[in-house]
Amino acid sequence: DQQVKQNSPSLSVQEGRISILNCDYTNSMFDYFLWYKKYPAEGPTFLISISSIKDKNEDGRFTVFLNKSAKHLSLHIVPSQPGDSAVYFCAASAGNEKLTFGTGTRLTIIP
Amino acid sequence: DAGVIQSPRHEVTEMGQEVTLRCKPISGHDYLFWYRQTMMRGLELLIYFNNNVPIDDSGMPEDRFSAKMPNASFSTLKIQPSEPRDSAVYFCASSRRGQGLYEQYFGPGTRLTVT
C-alpha cells in the first residue's frame, strides 16, 4: 500500500522552462514533507521541505507547494538547468523521524 | 566532515549465501536508517535505530533479514540466506534530532546482486 505516490515515472523538460513534479499522499497523519534529489550511483540528497502549517516554501529556483485538502504537493523548478536532471523523491513524515518515500520521478532536462 | 560511509559498494553473491552490508553514520547523529531501493517500490524503509536501539523494524521483509547497531558508529544489515529477489540497492542514512527537521543524510548505497 503506497501511502506516498509519484504517478509520473519520468518527465522531460526543455532547459530554461519550468519543471513541475507531483506527489500525492493518502495518510492524513503526514504533517511534514520533503523532496530529495538523487544522481546515479549516489545516495539521495535533501532538497527542500515544507510543514503542513504552510502552503508554500521557496528556496532559490525551487518551490514546493502543499494542498492539504487534496493531499497533494508539487515541486517547481524555475528555470530548469541541465544539472537538475536526476531522480526526485517525495517523502512524508507523521511527526517522527520515520520517512515514507514515493517511487521517484526521473527528470530529464533537454538542452 | 565525512558523510555516511557504506561498504561494500557492490556485492555479487549466489543464492543461499550470507550477505553483510556495513554502514558508518555521520559522527554525532543519533538516528540510523536502512532503506532498500527497487524500481517497483521506490525507497522502502527497512529498519531504523535511535541511540543504537531498534525503534521500528516493520519494514524488514522477513526473518532472513537482520540488522544490528553495536555502537554509535557502526551498523550492519545481514541477509541469510540471500535470494535473487533481494537484488536491489541498499542505502544507509543518518540524522540528528534538531539538525534540520527530519532531514536524513544518505550514504552512496550498496548495489546487491544475487544470482
mmCIF file with all atom_site columns, C-alpha atoms in Angstrom:
data_model
loop_
_atom_site.group_PDB
_atom_site.id
_atom_site.type_symbol
_atom_site.label_atom_id
_atom_site.label_alt_id
_atom_site.label_comp_id
_atom_site.label_asym_id
_atom_site.label_entity_id
_atom_site.label_seq_id
_atom_site.pdbx_PDB_ins_code
_atom_site.Cartn_x
_atom_site.Cartn_y
_atom_site.Cartn_z
_atom_site.occupancy
_atom_site.B_iso_or_equiv
_atom_site.pdbx_formal_charge
_atom_site.auth_seq_id
_atom_site.auth_comp_id
_atom_site.auth_asym_id
_atom_site.auth_atom_id
_atom_site.pdbx_PDB_model_num
ATOM 1   C CA . ASP A 1 1   ? 0.000  0.000   0.000   1.00 0.00 ? 1   ASP A CA 1
ATOM 2   C CA . GLN A 1 2   ? 1.800  3.087   -1.287  1.00 0.00 ? 2   GLN A CA 1
ATOM 3   C CA . GLN A 1 3   ? 0.998  5.942   1.075   1.00 0.00 ? 3   GLN A CA 1
ATOM 4   C CA . VAL A 1 4   ? 3.116  8.346   -0.983  1.00 0.00 ? 4   VAL A CA 1
ATOM 5   C CA . LYS A 1 5   ? 2.649  8.202   -4.732  1.00 0.00 ? 5   LYS A CA 1
ATOM 6   C CA . GLN A 1 6   ? 4.552  9.771   -7.580  1.00 0.00 ? 6   GLN A CA 1
ATOM 7   C CA . ASN A 1 7   ? 2.477  8.812   -10.585 1.00 0.00 ? 7   ASN A CA 1
ATOM 8   C CA . SER A 1 8   ? 4.861  10.104  -13.239 1.00 0.00 ? 8   SER A CA 1
ATOM 9   C CA . PRO A 1 9   ? 7.901  7.810   -13.525 1.00 0.00 ? 9   PRO A CA 1
ATOM 10  C CA . SER A 1 10  ? 9.594  10.260  -15.880 1.00 0.00 ? 10  SER A CA 1
ATOM 11  C CA . LEU A 1 11  ? 9.416  13.837  -17.111 1.00 0.00 ? 11  LEU A CA 1
ATOM 12  C CA . SER A 1 12  ? 11.315 15.690  -19.834 1.00 0.00 ? 12  SER A CA 1
ATOM 13  C CA . VAL A 1 13  ? 11.569 19.483  -19.838 1.00 0.00 ? 13  VAL A CA 1
ATOM 14  C CA . GLN A 1 14  ? 13.429 21.942  -22.025 1.00 0.00 ? 14  GLN A CA 1
ATOM 15  C CA . GLU A 1 15  ? 16.252 23.889  -20.421 1.00 0.00 ? 15  GLU A CA 1
ATOM 16  C CA . GLY A 1 16  ? 15.055 27.233  -19.107 1.00 0.00 ? 16  GLY A CA 1
ATOM 17  C CA . ARG A 1 17  ? 11.421 26.135  -18.759 1.00 0.00 ? 17  ARG A CA 1
ATOM 18  C CA . ILE A 1 18  ? 9.568  25.199  -15.591 1.00 0.00 ? 18  ILE A CA 1
ATOM 19  C CA . SER A 1 19  ? 9.692  21.636  -14.256 1.00 0.00 ? 19  SER A CA 1
ATOM 20  C CA . ILE A 1 20  ? 6.743  20.524  -12.135 1.00 0.00 ? 20  ILE A CA 1
ATOM 21  C CA . LEU A 1 21  ? 6.967  17.280  -10.198 1.00 0.00 ? 21  LEU A CA 1
ATOM 22  C CA . ASN A 1 22  ? 3.898  15.958  -8.417  1.00 0.00 ? 22  ASN A CA 1
ATOM 23  C CA . CYS A 1 23  ? 3.304  13.843  -5.335  1.00 0.00 ? 23  CYS A CA 1
ATOM 24  C CA . ASP A 1 24  ? 0.117  12.560  -3.710  1.00 0.00 ? 24  ASP A CA 1
ATOM 25  C CA . TYR A 1 25  ? -0.331 11.050  -0.280  1.00 0.00 ? 25  TYR A CA 1
ATOM 26  C CA . THR A 1 26  ? -3.088 9.124   1.446   1.00 0.00 ? 26  THR A CA 1
ATOM 27  C CA . ASN A 1 27  ? -2.176 9.253   5.143   1.00 0.00 ? 27  ASN A CA 1
ATOM 28  C CA . SER A 1 28  ? -3.798 12.271  6.806   1.00 0.00 ? 28  SER A CA 1
ATOM 29  C CA . MET A 1 29  ? -1.318 11.968  9.700   1.00 0.00 ? 29  MET A CA 1
ATOM 30  C CA . PHE A 1 30  ? 1.523  13.191  7.497   1.00 0.00 ? 30  PHE A CA 1
ATOM 31  C CA . ASP A 1 31  ? 2.452  16.703  8.598   1.00 0.00 ? 31  ASP A CA 1
ATOM 32  C CA . TYR A 1 32  ? 5.883  17.289  7.117   1.00 0.00 ? 32  TYR A CA 1
ATOM 33  C CA . PHE A 1 33  ? 7.074  16.730  3.581   1.00 0.00 ? 33  PHE A CA 1
ATOM 34  C CA . LEU A 1 34  ? 10.494 16.631  1.965   1.00 0.00 ? 34  LEU A CA 1
ATOM 35  C CA . TRP A 1 35  ? 11.929 16.392  -1.516  1.00 0.00 ? 35  TRP A CA 1
ATOM 36  C CA . TYR A 1 36  ? 15.156 14.559  -2.222  1.00 0.00 ? 36  TYR A CA 1
ATOM 37  C CA . LYS A 1 37  ? 17.253 14.535  -5.371  1.00 0.00 ? 37  LYS A CA 1
ATOM 38  C CA . LYS A 1 38  ? 19.281 11.533  -6.493  1.00 0.00 ? 38  LYS A CA 1
ATOM 39  C CA . TYR A 1 39  ? 22.036 11.291  -9.085  1.00 0.00 ? 39  TYR A CA 1
ATOM 40  C CA . PRO A 1 40  ? 23.129 7.891   -10.468 1.00 0.00 ? 40  PRO A CA 1
ATOM 41  C CA . ALA A 1 41  ? 25.449 5.902   -8.191  1.00 0.00 ? 41  ALA A CA 1
ATOM 42  C CA . GLU A 1 42  ? 24.903 8.368   -5.332  1.00 0.00 ? 42  GLU A CA 1
ATOM 43  C CA . GLY A 1 43  ? 22.597 8.473   -2.350  1.00 0.00 ? 43  GLY A CA 1
ATOM 44  C CA . PRO A 1 44  ? 19.615 10.848  -2.250  1.00 0.00 ? 44  PRO A CA 1
ATOM 45  C CA . THR A 1 45  ? 20.322 14.367  -1.011  1.00 0.00 ? 45  THR A CA 1
ATOM 46  C CA . PHE A 1 46  ? 17.866 16.670  0.709   1.00 0.00 ? 46  PHE A CA 1
ATOM 47  C CA . LEU A 1 47  ? 16.475 19.450  -1.453  1.00 0.00 ? 47  LEU A CA 1
ATOM 48  C CA . ILE A 1 48  ? 13.606 21.282  0.221   1.00 0.00 ? 48  ILE A CA 1
ATOM 49  C CA . SER A 1 49  ? 10.851 20.660  2.754   1.00 0.00 ? 49  SER A CA 1
ATOM 50  C CA . ILE A 1 50  ? 7.512  22.037  3.908   1.00 0.00 ? 50  ILE A CA 1
ATOM 51  C CA . SER A 1 51  ? 5.458  21.831  7.058   1.00 0.00 ? 51  SER A CA 1
ATOM 52  C CA . SER A 1 52  ? 1.718  21.239  6.904   1.00 0.00 ? 52  SER A CA 1
ATOM 53  C CA . ILE A 1 53  ? 1.144  24.644  8.511   1.00 0.00 ? 53  ILE A CA 1
ATOM 54  C CA . LYS A 1 54  ? 2.379  26.252  5.304   1.00 0.00 ? 54  LYS A CA 1
ATOM 55  C CA . ASP A 1 55  ? 1.215  26.009  1.727   1.00 0.00 ? 55  ASP A CA 1
ATOM 56  C CA . LYS A 1 56  ? 4.409  27.192  0.060   1.00 0.00 ? 56  LYS A CA 1
ATOM 57  C CA . ASN A 1 57  ? 8.140  27.142  0.683   1.00 0.00 ? 57  ASN A CA 1
ATOM 58  C CA . GLU A 1 58  ? 10.727 28.651  -1.609  1.00 0.00 ? 58  GLU A CA 1
ATOM 59  C CA . ASP A 1 59  ? 14.487 28.214  -1.866  1.00 0.00 ? 59  ASP A CA 1
ATOM 60  C CA . GLY A 1 60  ? 16.113 29.808  -4.875  1.00 0.00 ? 60  GLY A CA 1
ATOM 61  C CA . ARG A 1 61  ? 14.909 28.097  -8.026  1.00 0.00 ? 61  ARG A CA 1
ATOM 62  C CA . PHE A 1 62  ? 12.963 25.502  -6.032  1.00 0.00 ? 62  PHE A CA 1
ATOM 63  C CA . THR A 1 63  ? 9.453  25.977  -4.656  1.00 0.00 ? 63  THR A CA 1
ATOM 64  C CA . VAL A 1 64  ? 7.278  23.374  -3.000  1.00 0.00 ? 64  VAL A CA 1
ATOM 65  C CA . PHE A 1 65  ? 3.506  23.808  -2.841  1.00 0.00 ? 65  PHE A CA 1
ATOM 66  C CA . LEU A 1 66  ? 1.242  21.893  -0.481  1.00 0.00 ? 66  LEU A CA 1
ATOM 67  C CA . ASN A 1 67  ? -2.504 21.413  -0.923  1.00 0.00 ? 67  ASN A CA 1
ATOM 68  C CA . LYS A 1 68  ? -3.657 19.646  2.224   1.00 0.00 ? 68  LYS A CA 1
ATOM 69  C CA . SER A 1 69  ? -7.278 19.276  1.210   1.00 0.00 ? 69  SER A CA 1
ATOM 70  C CA . ALA A 1 70  ? -6.217 17.457  -1.946  1.00 0.00 ? 70  ALA A CA 1
ATOM 71  C CA . LYS A 1 71  ? -3.354 15.646  -0.198  1.00 0.00 ? 71  LYS A CA 1
ATOM 72  C CA . HIS A 1 72  ? -1.097 16.829  -2.966  1.00 0.00 ? 72  HIS A CA 1
ATOM 73  C CA . LEU A 1 73  ? 2.257  18.523  -3.174  1.00 0.00 ? 73  LEU A CA 1
ATOM 74  C CA . SER A 1 74  ? 4.358  19.680  -6.061  1.00 0.00 ? 74  SER A CA 1
ATOM 75  C CA . LEU A 1 75  ? 7.929  20.781  -6.650  1.00 0.00 ? 75  LEU A CA 1
ATOM 76  C CA . HIS A 1 76  ? 8.543  23.586  -9.116  1.00 0.00 ? 76  HIS A CA 1
ATOM 77  C CA . ILE A 1 77  ? 11.985 24.204  -10.584 1.00 0.00 ? 77  ILE A CA 1
ATOM 78  C CA . VAL A 1 78  ? 12.395 27.515  -12.443 1.00 0.00 ? 78  VAL A CA 1
ATOM 79  C CA . PRO A 1 79  ? 14.356 27.870  -14.621 1.00 0.00 ? 79  PRO A CA 1
ATOM 80  C CA . SER A 1 80  ? 15.325 24.252  -15.248 1.00 0.00 ? 80  SER A CA 1
ATOM 81  C CA . GLN A 1 81  ? 19.018 23.588  -15.799 1.00 0.00 ? 81  GLN A CA 1
ATOM 82  C CA . PRO A 1 82  ? 20.869 20.521  -17.166 1.00 0.00 ? 82  PRO A CA 1
ATOM 83  C CA . GLY A 1 83  ? 22.253 19.797  -13.683 1.00 0.00 ? 83  GLY A CA 1
ATOM 84  C CA . ASP A 1 84  ? 18.695 19.303  -12.482 1.00 0.00 ? 84  ASP A CA 1
ATOM 85  C CA . SER A 1 85  ? 18.483 16.024  -14.409 1.00 0.00 ? 85  SER A CA 1
ATOM 86  C CA . ALA A 1 86  ? 18.098 13.445  -11.656 1.00 0.00 ? 86  ALA A CA 1
ATOM 87  C CA . VAL A 1 87  ? 15.534 11.273  -9.890  1.00 0.00 ? 87  VAL A CA 1
ATOM 88  C CA . TYR A 1 88  ? 13.369 13.205  -7.439  1.00 0.00 ? 88  TYR A CA 1
ATOM 89  C CA . PHE A 1 89  ? 11.771 11.526  -4.431  1.00 0.00 ? 89  PHE A CA 1
ATOM 90  C CA . CYS A 1 90  ? 8.929  12.890  -2.384  1.00 0.00 ? 90  CYS A CA 1
ATOM 91  C CA . ALA A 1 91  ? 8.890  11.859  1.312   1.00 0.00 ? 91  ALA A CA 1
ATOM 92  C CA . ALA A 1 92  ? 6.486  12.374  4.207   1.00 0.00 ? 92  ALA A CA 1
ATOM 93  C CA . SER A 1 93  ? 6.640  12.217  7.992   1.00 0.00 ? 93  SER A CA 1
ATOM 94  C CA . ALA A 1 94  ? 3.825  11.702  10.502  1.00 0.00 ? 94  ALA A CA 1
ATOM 95  C CA . GLY A 1 95  ? 5.575  13.697  13.203  1.00 0.00 ? 95  GLY A CA 1
ATOM 96  C CA . ASN A 1 96  ? 8.564  11.487  13.794  1.00 0.00 ? 96  ASN A CA 1
ATOM 97  C CA . GLU A 1 97  ? 11.860 10.536  12.221  1.00 0.00 ? 97  GLU A CA 1
ATOM 98  C CA . LYS A 1 98  ? 10.323 7.808   10.044  1.00 0.00 ? 98  LYS A CA 1
ATOM 99  C CA . LEU A 1 99  ? 10.016 8.939   6.418   1.00 0.00 ? 99  LEU A CA 1
ATOM 100 C CA . THR A 1 100 ? 7.782  7.312   3.822   1.00 0.00 ? 100 THR A CA 1
ATOM 101 C CA . PHE A 1 101 ? 9.116  7.776   0.302   1.00 0.00 ? 101 PHE A CA 1
ATOM 102 C CA . GLY A 1 102 ? 7.476  7.684   -3.102  1.00 0.00 ? 102 GLY A CA 1
ATOM 103 C CA . THR A 1 103 ? 8.756  5.714   -6.068  1.00 0.00 ? 103 THR A CA 1
ATOM 104 C CA . GLY A 1 104 ? 10.518 8.686   -7.642  1.00 0.00 ? 104 GLY A CA 1
ATOM 105 C CA . THR A 1 105 ? 10.281 10.708  -10.860 1.00 0.00 ? 105 THR A CA 1
ATOM 106 C CA . ARG A 1 106 ? 13.180 10.797  -13.308 1.00 0.00 ? 106 ARG A CA 1
ATOM 107 C CA . LEU A 1 107 ? 13.572 14.368  -14.589 1.00 0.00 ? 107 LEU A CA 1
ATOM 108 C CA . THR A 1 108 ? 15.500 14.934  -17.805 1.00 0.00 ? 108 THR A CA 1
ATOM 109 C CA . ILE A 1 109 ? 16.368 18.482  -18.838 1.00 0.00 ? 109 ILE A CA 1
ATOM 110 C CA . ILE A 1 110 ? 16.786 18.818  -22.582 1.00 0.00 ? 110 ILE A CA 1
ATOM 111 C CA . PRO A 1 111 ? 19.451 21.376  -23.631 1.00 0.00 ? 111 PRO A CA 1
ATOM 112 C CA . ASP B 2 1   ? 33.159 16.220  7.786   1.00 0.00 ? 1   ASP B CA 1
ATOM 113 C CA . ALA B 2 2   ? 32.834 12.715  6.327   1.00 0.00 ? 2   ALA B CA 1
ATOM 114 C CA . GLY B 2 3   ? 29.414 11.659  5.157   1.00 0.00 ? 3   GLY B CA 1
ATOM 115 C CA . VAL B 2 4   ? 27.712 8.314   5.690   1.00 0.00 ? 4   VAL B CA 1
ATOM 116 C CA . ILE B 2 5   ? 30.039 5.521   4.654   1.00 0.00 ? 5   ILE B CA 1
ATOM 117 C CA . GLN B 2 6   ? 28.776 2.227   3.265   1.00 0.00 ? 6   GLN B CA 1
ATOM 118 C CA . SER B 2 7   ? 30.650 -0.899  2.272   1.00 0.00 ? 7   SER B CA 1
ATOM 119 C CA . PRO B 2 8   ? 30.889 -2.692  0.007   1.00 0.00 ? 8   PRO B CA 1
ATOM 120 C CA . ARG B 2 9   ? 29.673 -0.512  -2.856  1.00 0.00 ? 9   ARG B CA 1
ATOM 121 C CA . HIS B 2 10  ? 28.883 -3.552  -4.953  1.00 0.00 ? 10  HIS B CA 1
ATOM 122 C CA . GLU B 2 11  ? 28.195 -7.120  -3.902  1.00 0.00 ? 11  GLU B CA 1
ATOM 123 C CA . VAL B 2 12  ? 27.538 -10.068 -6.165  1.00 0.00 ? 12  VAL B CA 1
ATOM 124 C CA . THR B 2 13  ? 26.684 -13.339 -4.499  1.00 0.00 ? 13  THR B CA 1
ATOM 125 C CA . GLU B 2 14  ? 24.996 -16.629 -5.192  1.00 0.00 ? 14  GLU B CA 1
ATOM 126 C CA . MET B 2 15  ? 21.594 -17.581 -3.913  1.00 0.00 ? 15  MET B CA 1
ATOM 127 C CA . GLY B 2 16  ? 21.790 -19.092 -0.443  1.00 0.00 ? 16  GLY B CA 1
ATOM 128 C CA . GLN B 2 17  ? 24.898 -17.207 0.626   1.00 0.00 ? 17  GLN B CA 1
ATOM 129 C CA . GLU B 2 18  ? 25.043 -14.839 3.577   1.00 0.00 ? 18  GLU B CA 1
ATOM 130 C CA . VAL B 2 19  ? 25.451 -11.150 2.770   1.00 0.00 ? 19  VAL B CA 1
ATOM 131 C CA . THR B 2 20  ? 26.531 -8.455  5.227   1.00 0.00 ? 20  THR B CA 1
ATOM 132 C CA . LEU B 2 21  ? 26.228 -4.767  4.421   1.00 0.00 ? 21  LEU B CA 1
ATOM 133 C CA . ARG B 2 22  ? 28.011 -2.218  6.572   1.00 0.00 ? 22  ARG B CA 1
ATOM 134 C CA . CYS B 2 23  ? 27.360 1.389   7.488   1.00 0.00 ? 23  CYS B CA 1
ATOM 135 C CA . LYS B 2 24  ? 29.178 4.113   9.397   1.00 0.00 ? 24  LYS B CA 1
ATOM 136 C CA . PRO B 2 25  ? 26.861 7.040   10.182  1.00 0.00 ? 25  PRO B CA 1
ATOM 137 C CA . ILE B 2 26  ? 27.886 10.675  10.466  1.00 0.00 ? 26  ILE B CA 1
ATOM 138 C CA . SER B 2 27  ? 29.537 11.353  13.803  1.00 0.00 ? 27  SER B CA 1
ATOM 139 C CA . GLY B 2 28  ? 27.104 12.842  16.305  1.00 0.00 ? 28  GLY B CA 1
ATOM 140 C CA . HIS B 2 29  ? 23.994 11.562  14.570  1.00 0.00 ? 29  HIS B CA 1
ATOM 141 C CA . ASP B 2 30  ? 21.635 9.610   16.816  1.00 0.00 ? 30  ASP B CA 1
ATOM 142 C CA . TYR B 2 31  ? 19.349 8.066   14.198  1.00 0.00 ? 31  TYR B CA 1
ATOM 143 C CA . LEU B 2 32  ? 20.327 5.436   11.657  1.00 0.00 ? 32  LEU B CA 1
ATOM 144 C CA . PHE B 2 33  ? 18.103 4.111   8.872   1.00 0.00 ? 33  PHE B CA 1
ATOM 145 C CA . TRP B 2 34  ? 18.357 1.220   6.415   1.00 0.00 ? 34  TRP B CA 1
ATOM 146 C CA . TYR B 2 35  ? 16.479 1.522   3.108   1.00 0.00 ? 35  TYR B CA 1
ATOM 147 C CA . ARG B 2 36  ? 16.082 -0.648  0.021   1.00 0.00 ? 36  ARG B CA 1
ATOM 148 C CA . GLN B 2 37  ? 15.507 0.873   -3.415  1.00 0.00 ? 37  GLN B CA 1
ATOM 149 C CA . THR B 2 38  ? 13.704 -1.007  -6.160  1.00 0.00 ? 38  THR B CA 1
ATOM 150 C CA . MET B 2 39  ? 12.025 0.199   -9.332  1.00 0.00 ? 39  MET B CA 1
ATOM 151 C CA . MET B 2 40  ? 8.622  -1.042  -8.247  1.00 0.00 ? 40  MET B CA 1
ATOM 152 C CA . ARG B 2 41  ? 8.564  0.207   -4.664  1.00 0.00 ? 41  ARG B CA 1
ATOM 153 C CA . GLY B 2 42  ? 10.985 3.116   -4.680  1.00 0.00 ? 42  GLY B CA 1
ATOM 154 C CA . LEU B 2 43  ? 12.765 3.719   -1.360  1.00 0.00 ? 43  LEU B CA 1
ATOM 155 C CA . GLU B 2 44  ? 11.465 1.402   1.344   1.00 0.00 ? 44  GLU B CA 1
ATOM 156 C CA . LEU B 2 45  ? 12.424 1.845   4.979   1.00 0.00 ? 45  LEU B CA 1
ATOM 157 C CA . LEU B 2 46  ? 13.563 -1.479  6.401   1.00 0.00 ? 46  LEU B CA 1
ATOM 158 C CA . ILE B 2 47  ? 14.515 -0.540  9.963   1.00 0.00 ? 47  ILE B CA 1
ATOM 159 C CA . TYR B 2 48  ? 15.700 2.413   11.988  1.00 0.00 ? 48  TYR B CA 1
ATOM 160 C CA . PHE B 2 49  ? 17.630 2.891   15.207  1.00 0.00 ? 49  PHE B CA 1
ATOM 161 C CA . ASN B 2 50  ? 17.748 5.665   17.792  1.00 0.00 ? 50  ASN B CA 1
ATOM 162 C CA . ASN B 2 51  ? 20.784 5.739   20.061  1.00 0.00 ? 51  ASN B CA 1
ATOM 163 C CA . ASN B 2 52  ? 21.681 2.233   18.852  1.00 0.00 ? 52  ASN B CA 1
ATOM 164 C CA . VAL B 2 53  ? 18.270 0.801   19.790  1.00 0.00 ? 53  VAL B CA 1
ATOM 165 C CA . PRO B 2 54  ? 15.962 -0.546  17.040  1.00 0.00 ? 54  PRO B CA 1
ATOM 166 C CA . ILE B 2 55  ? 12.784 1.550   17.017  1.00 0.00 ? 55  ILE B CA 1
ATOM 167 C CA . ASP B 2 56  ? 10.821 0.237   14.046  1.00 0.00 ? 56  ASP B CA 1
ATOM 168 C CA . ASP B 2 57  ? 11.628 -2.908  12.070  1.00 0.00 ? 57  ASP B CA 1
ATOM 169 C CA . SER B 2 58  ? 8.218  -3.287  10.450  1.00 0.00 ? 58  SER B CA 1
ATOM 170 C CA . GLY B 2 59  ? 9.765  -2.862  7.000   1.00 0.00 ? 59  GLY B CA 1
ATOM 171 C CA . MET B 2 60  ? 12.087 -5.843  7.309   1.00 0.00 ? 60  MET B CA 1
ATOM 172 C CA . PRO B 2 61  ? 10.745 -8.217  4.659   1.00 0.00 ? 61  PRO B CA 1
ATOM 173 C CA . GLU B 2 62  ? 11.199 -11.489 6.531   1.00 0.00 ? 62  GLU B CA 1
ATOM 174 C CA . ASP B 2 63  ? 13.301 -13.336 9.049   1.00 0.00 ? 63  ASP B CA 1
ATOM 175 C CA . ARG B 2 64  ? 16.130 -13.712 6.559   1.00 0.00 ? 64  ARG B CA 1
ATOM 176 C CA . PHE B 2 65  ? 16.915 -10.035 7.200   1.00 0.00 ? 65  PHE B CA 1
ATOM 177 C CA . SER B 2 66  ? 18.501 -8.813  10.414  1.00 0.00 ? 66  SER B CA 1
ATOM 178 C CA . ALA B 2 67  ? 20.159 -5.558  11.459  1.00 0.00 ? 67  ALA B CA 1
ATOM 179 C CA . LYS B 2 68  ? 22.368 -4.609  14.357  1.00 0.00 ? 68  LYS B CA 1
ATOM 180 C CA . MET B 2 69  ? 23.915 -1.453  15.717  1.00 0.00 ? 69  MET B CA 1
ATOM 181 C CA . PRO B 2 70  ? 26.518 -2.453  18.307  1.00 0.00 ? 70  PRO B CA 1
ATOM 182 C CA . ASN B 2 71  ? 27.717 1.138   18.804  1.00 0.00 ? 71  ASN B CA 1
ATOM 183 C CA . ALA B 2 72  ? 27.053 4.682   17.634  1.00 0.00 ? 72  ALA B CA 1
ATOM 184 C CA . SER B 2 73  ? 29.488 4.447   14.727  1.00 0.00 ? 73  SER B CA 1
ATOM 185 C CA . PHE B 2 74  ? 28.620 1.132   13.108  1.00 0.00 ? 74  PHE B CA 1
ATOM 186 C CA . SER B 2 75  ? 25.650 -0.847  11.835  1.00 0.00 ? 75  SER B CA 1
ATOM 187 C CA . THR B 2 76  ? 25.180 -3.990  9.766   1.00 0.00 ? 76  THR B CA 1
ATOM 188 C CA . LEU B 2 77  ? 22.353 -5.361  7.665   1.00 0.00 ? 77  LEU B CA 1
ATOM 189 C CA . LYS B 2 78  ? 22.562 -9.105  7.128   1.00 0.00 ? 78  LYS B CA 1
ATOM 190 C CA . ILE B 2 79  ? 20.657 -11.312 4.711   1.00 0.00 ? 79  ILE B CA 1
ATOM 191 C CA . GLN B 2 80  ? 20.857 -15.042 5.316   1.00 0.00 ? 80  GLN B CA 1
ATOM 192 C CA . PRO B 2 81  ? 20.158 -16.895 3.101   1.00 0.00 ? 81  PRO B CA 1
ATOM 193 C CA . SER B 2 82  ? 20.078 -14.471 0.192   1.00 0.00 ? 82  SER B CA 1
ATOM 194 C CA . GLU B 2 83  ? 17.625 -14.880 -2.704  1.00 0.00 ? 83  GLU B CA 1
ATOM 195 C CA . PRO B 2 84  ? 17.542 -13.342 -6.207  1.00 0.00 ? 84  PRO B CA 1
ATOM 196 C CA . ARG B 2 85  ? 14.574 -11.133 -5.224  1.00 0.00 ? 85  ARG B CA 1
ATOM 197 C CA . ASP B 2 86  ? 16.827 -9.428  -2.674  1.00 0.00 ? 86  ASP B CA 1
ATOM 198 C CA . SER B 2 87  ? 18.744 -7.816  -5.541  1.00 0.00 ? 87  SER B CA 1
ATOM 199 C CA . ALA B 2 88  ? 18.434 -4.053  -5.036  1.00 0.00 ? 88  ALA B CA 1
ATOM 200 C CA . VAL B 2 89  ? 20.359 -1.004  -3.887  1.00 0.00 ? 89  VAL B CA 1
ATOM 201 C CA . TYR B 2 90  ? 20.554 -0.738  -0.118  1.00 0.00 ? 90  TYR B CA 1
ATOM 202 C CA . PHE B 2 91  ? 21.049 2.676   1.473   1.00 0.00 ? 91  PHE B CA 1
ATOM 203 C CA . CYS B 2 92  ? 22.029 3.650   4.948   1.00 0.00 ? 92  CYS B CA 1
ATOM 204 C CA . ALA B 2 93  ? 21.109 7.119   6.228   1.00 0.00 ? 93  ALA B CA 1
ATOM 205 C CA . SER B 2 94  ? 21.635 9.005   9.462   1.00 0.00 ? 94  SER B CA 1
ATOM 206 C CA . SER B 2 95  ? 20.205 12.076  11.118  1.00 0.00 ? 95  SER B CA 1
ATOM 207 C CA . ARG B 2 96  ? 20.396 14.120  14.284  1.00 0.00 ? 96  ARG B CA 1
ATOM 208 C CA . ARG B 2 97  ? 17.308 15.368  16.045  1.00 0.00 ? 97  ARG B CA 1
ATOM 209 C CA . GLY B 2 98  ? 17.267 19.142  15.943  1.00 0.00 ? 98  GLY B CA 1
ATOM 210 C CA . GLN B 2 99  ? 19.523 19.470  12.920  1.00 0.00 ? 99  GLN B CA 1
ATOM 211 C CA . GLY B 2 100 ? 17.068 20.087  10.085  1.00 0.00 ? 100 GLY B CA 1
ATOM 212 C CA . LEU B 2 101 ? 13.652 18.694  10.869  1.00 0.00 ? 101 LEU B CA 1
ATOM 213 C CA . TYR B 2 102 ? 13.595 15.027  9.781   1.00 0.00 ? 102 TYR B CA 1
ATOM 214 C CA . GLU B 2 103 ? 16.376 15.640  7.255   1.00 0.00 ? 103 GLU B CA 1
ATOM 215 C CA . GLN B 2 104 ? 18.350 12.466  6.646   1.00 0.00 ? 104 GLN B CA 1
ATOM 216 C CA . TYR B 2 105 ? 21.815 12.112  5.132   1.00 0.00 ? 105 TYR B CA 1
ATOM 217 C CA . PHE B 2 106 ? 22.284 9.143   2.842   1.00 0.00 ? 106 PHE B CA 1
ATOM 218 C CA . GLY B 2 107 ? 25.311 7.047   2.029   1.00 0.00 ? 107 GLY B CA 1
ATOM 219 C CA . PRO B 2 108 ? 26.204 6.134   -1.555  1.00 0.00 ? 108 PRO B CA 1
ATOM 220 C CA . GLY B 2 109 ? 24.458 2.768   -1.317  1.00 0.00 ? 109 GLY B CA 1
ATOM 221 C CA . THR B 2 110 ? 25.407 -0.875  -1.831  1.00 0.00 ? 110 THR B CA 1
ATOM 222 C CA . ARG B 2 111 ? 24.250 -2.480  -5.060  1.00 0.00 ? 111 ARG B CA 1
ATOM 223 C CA . LEU B 2 112 ? 23.460 -6.107  -4.259  1.00 0.00 ? 112 LEU B CA 1
ATOM 224 C CA . THR B 2 113 ? 23.068 -8.712  -6.982  1.00 0.00 ? 113 THR B CA 1
ATOM 225 C CA . VAL B 2 114 ? 22.033 -12.235 -6.015  1.00 0.00 ? 114 VAL B CA 1
ATOM 226 C CA . THR B 2 115 ? 22.358 -14.805 -8.809  1.00 0.00 ? 115 THR B CA 1
#
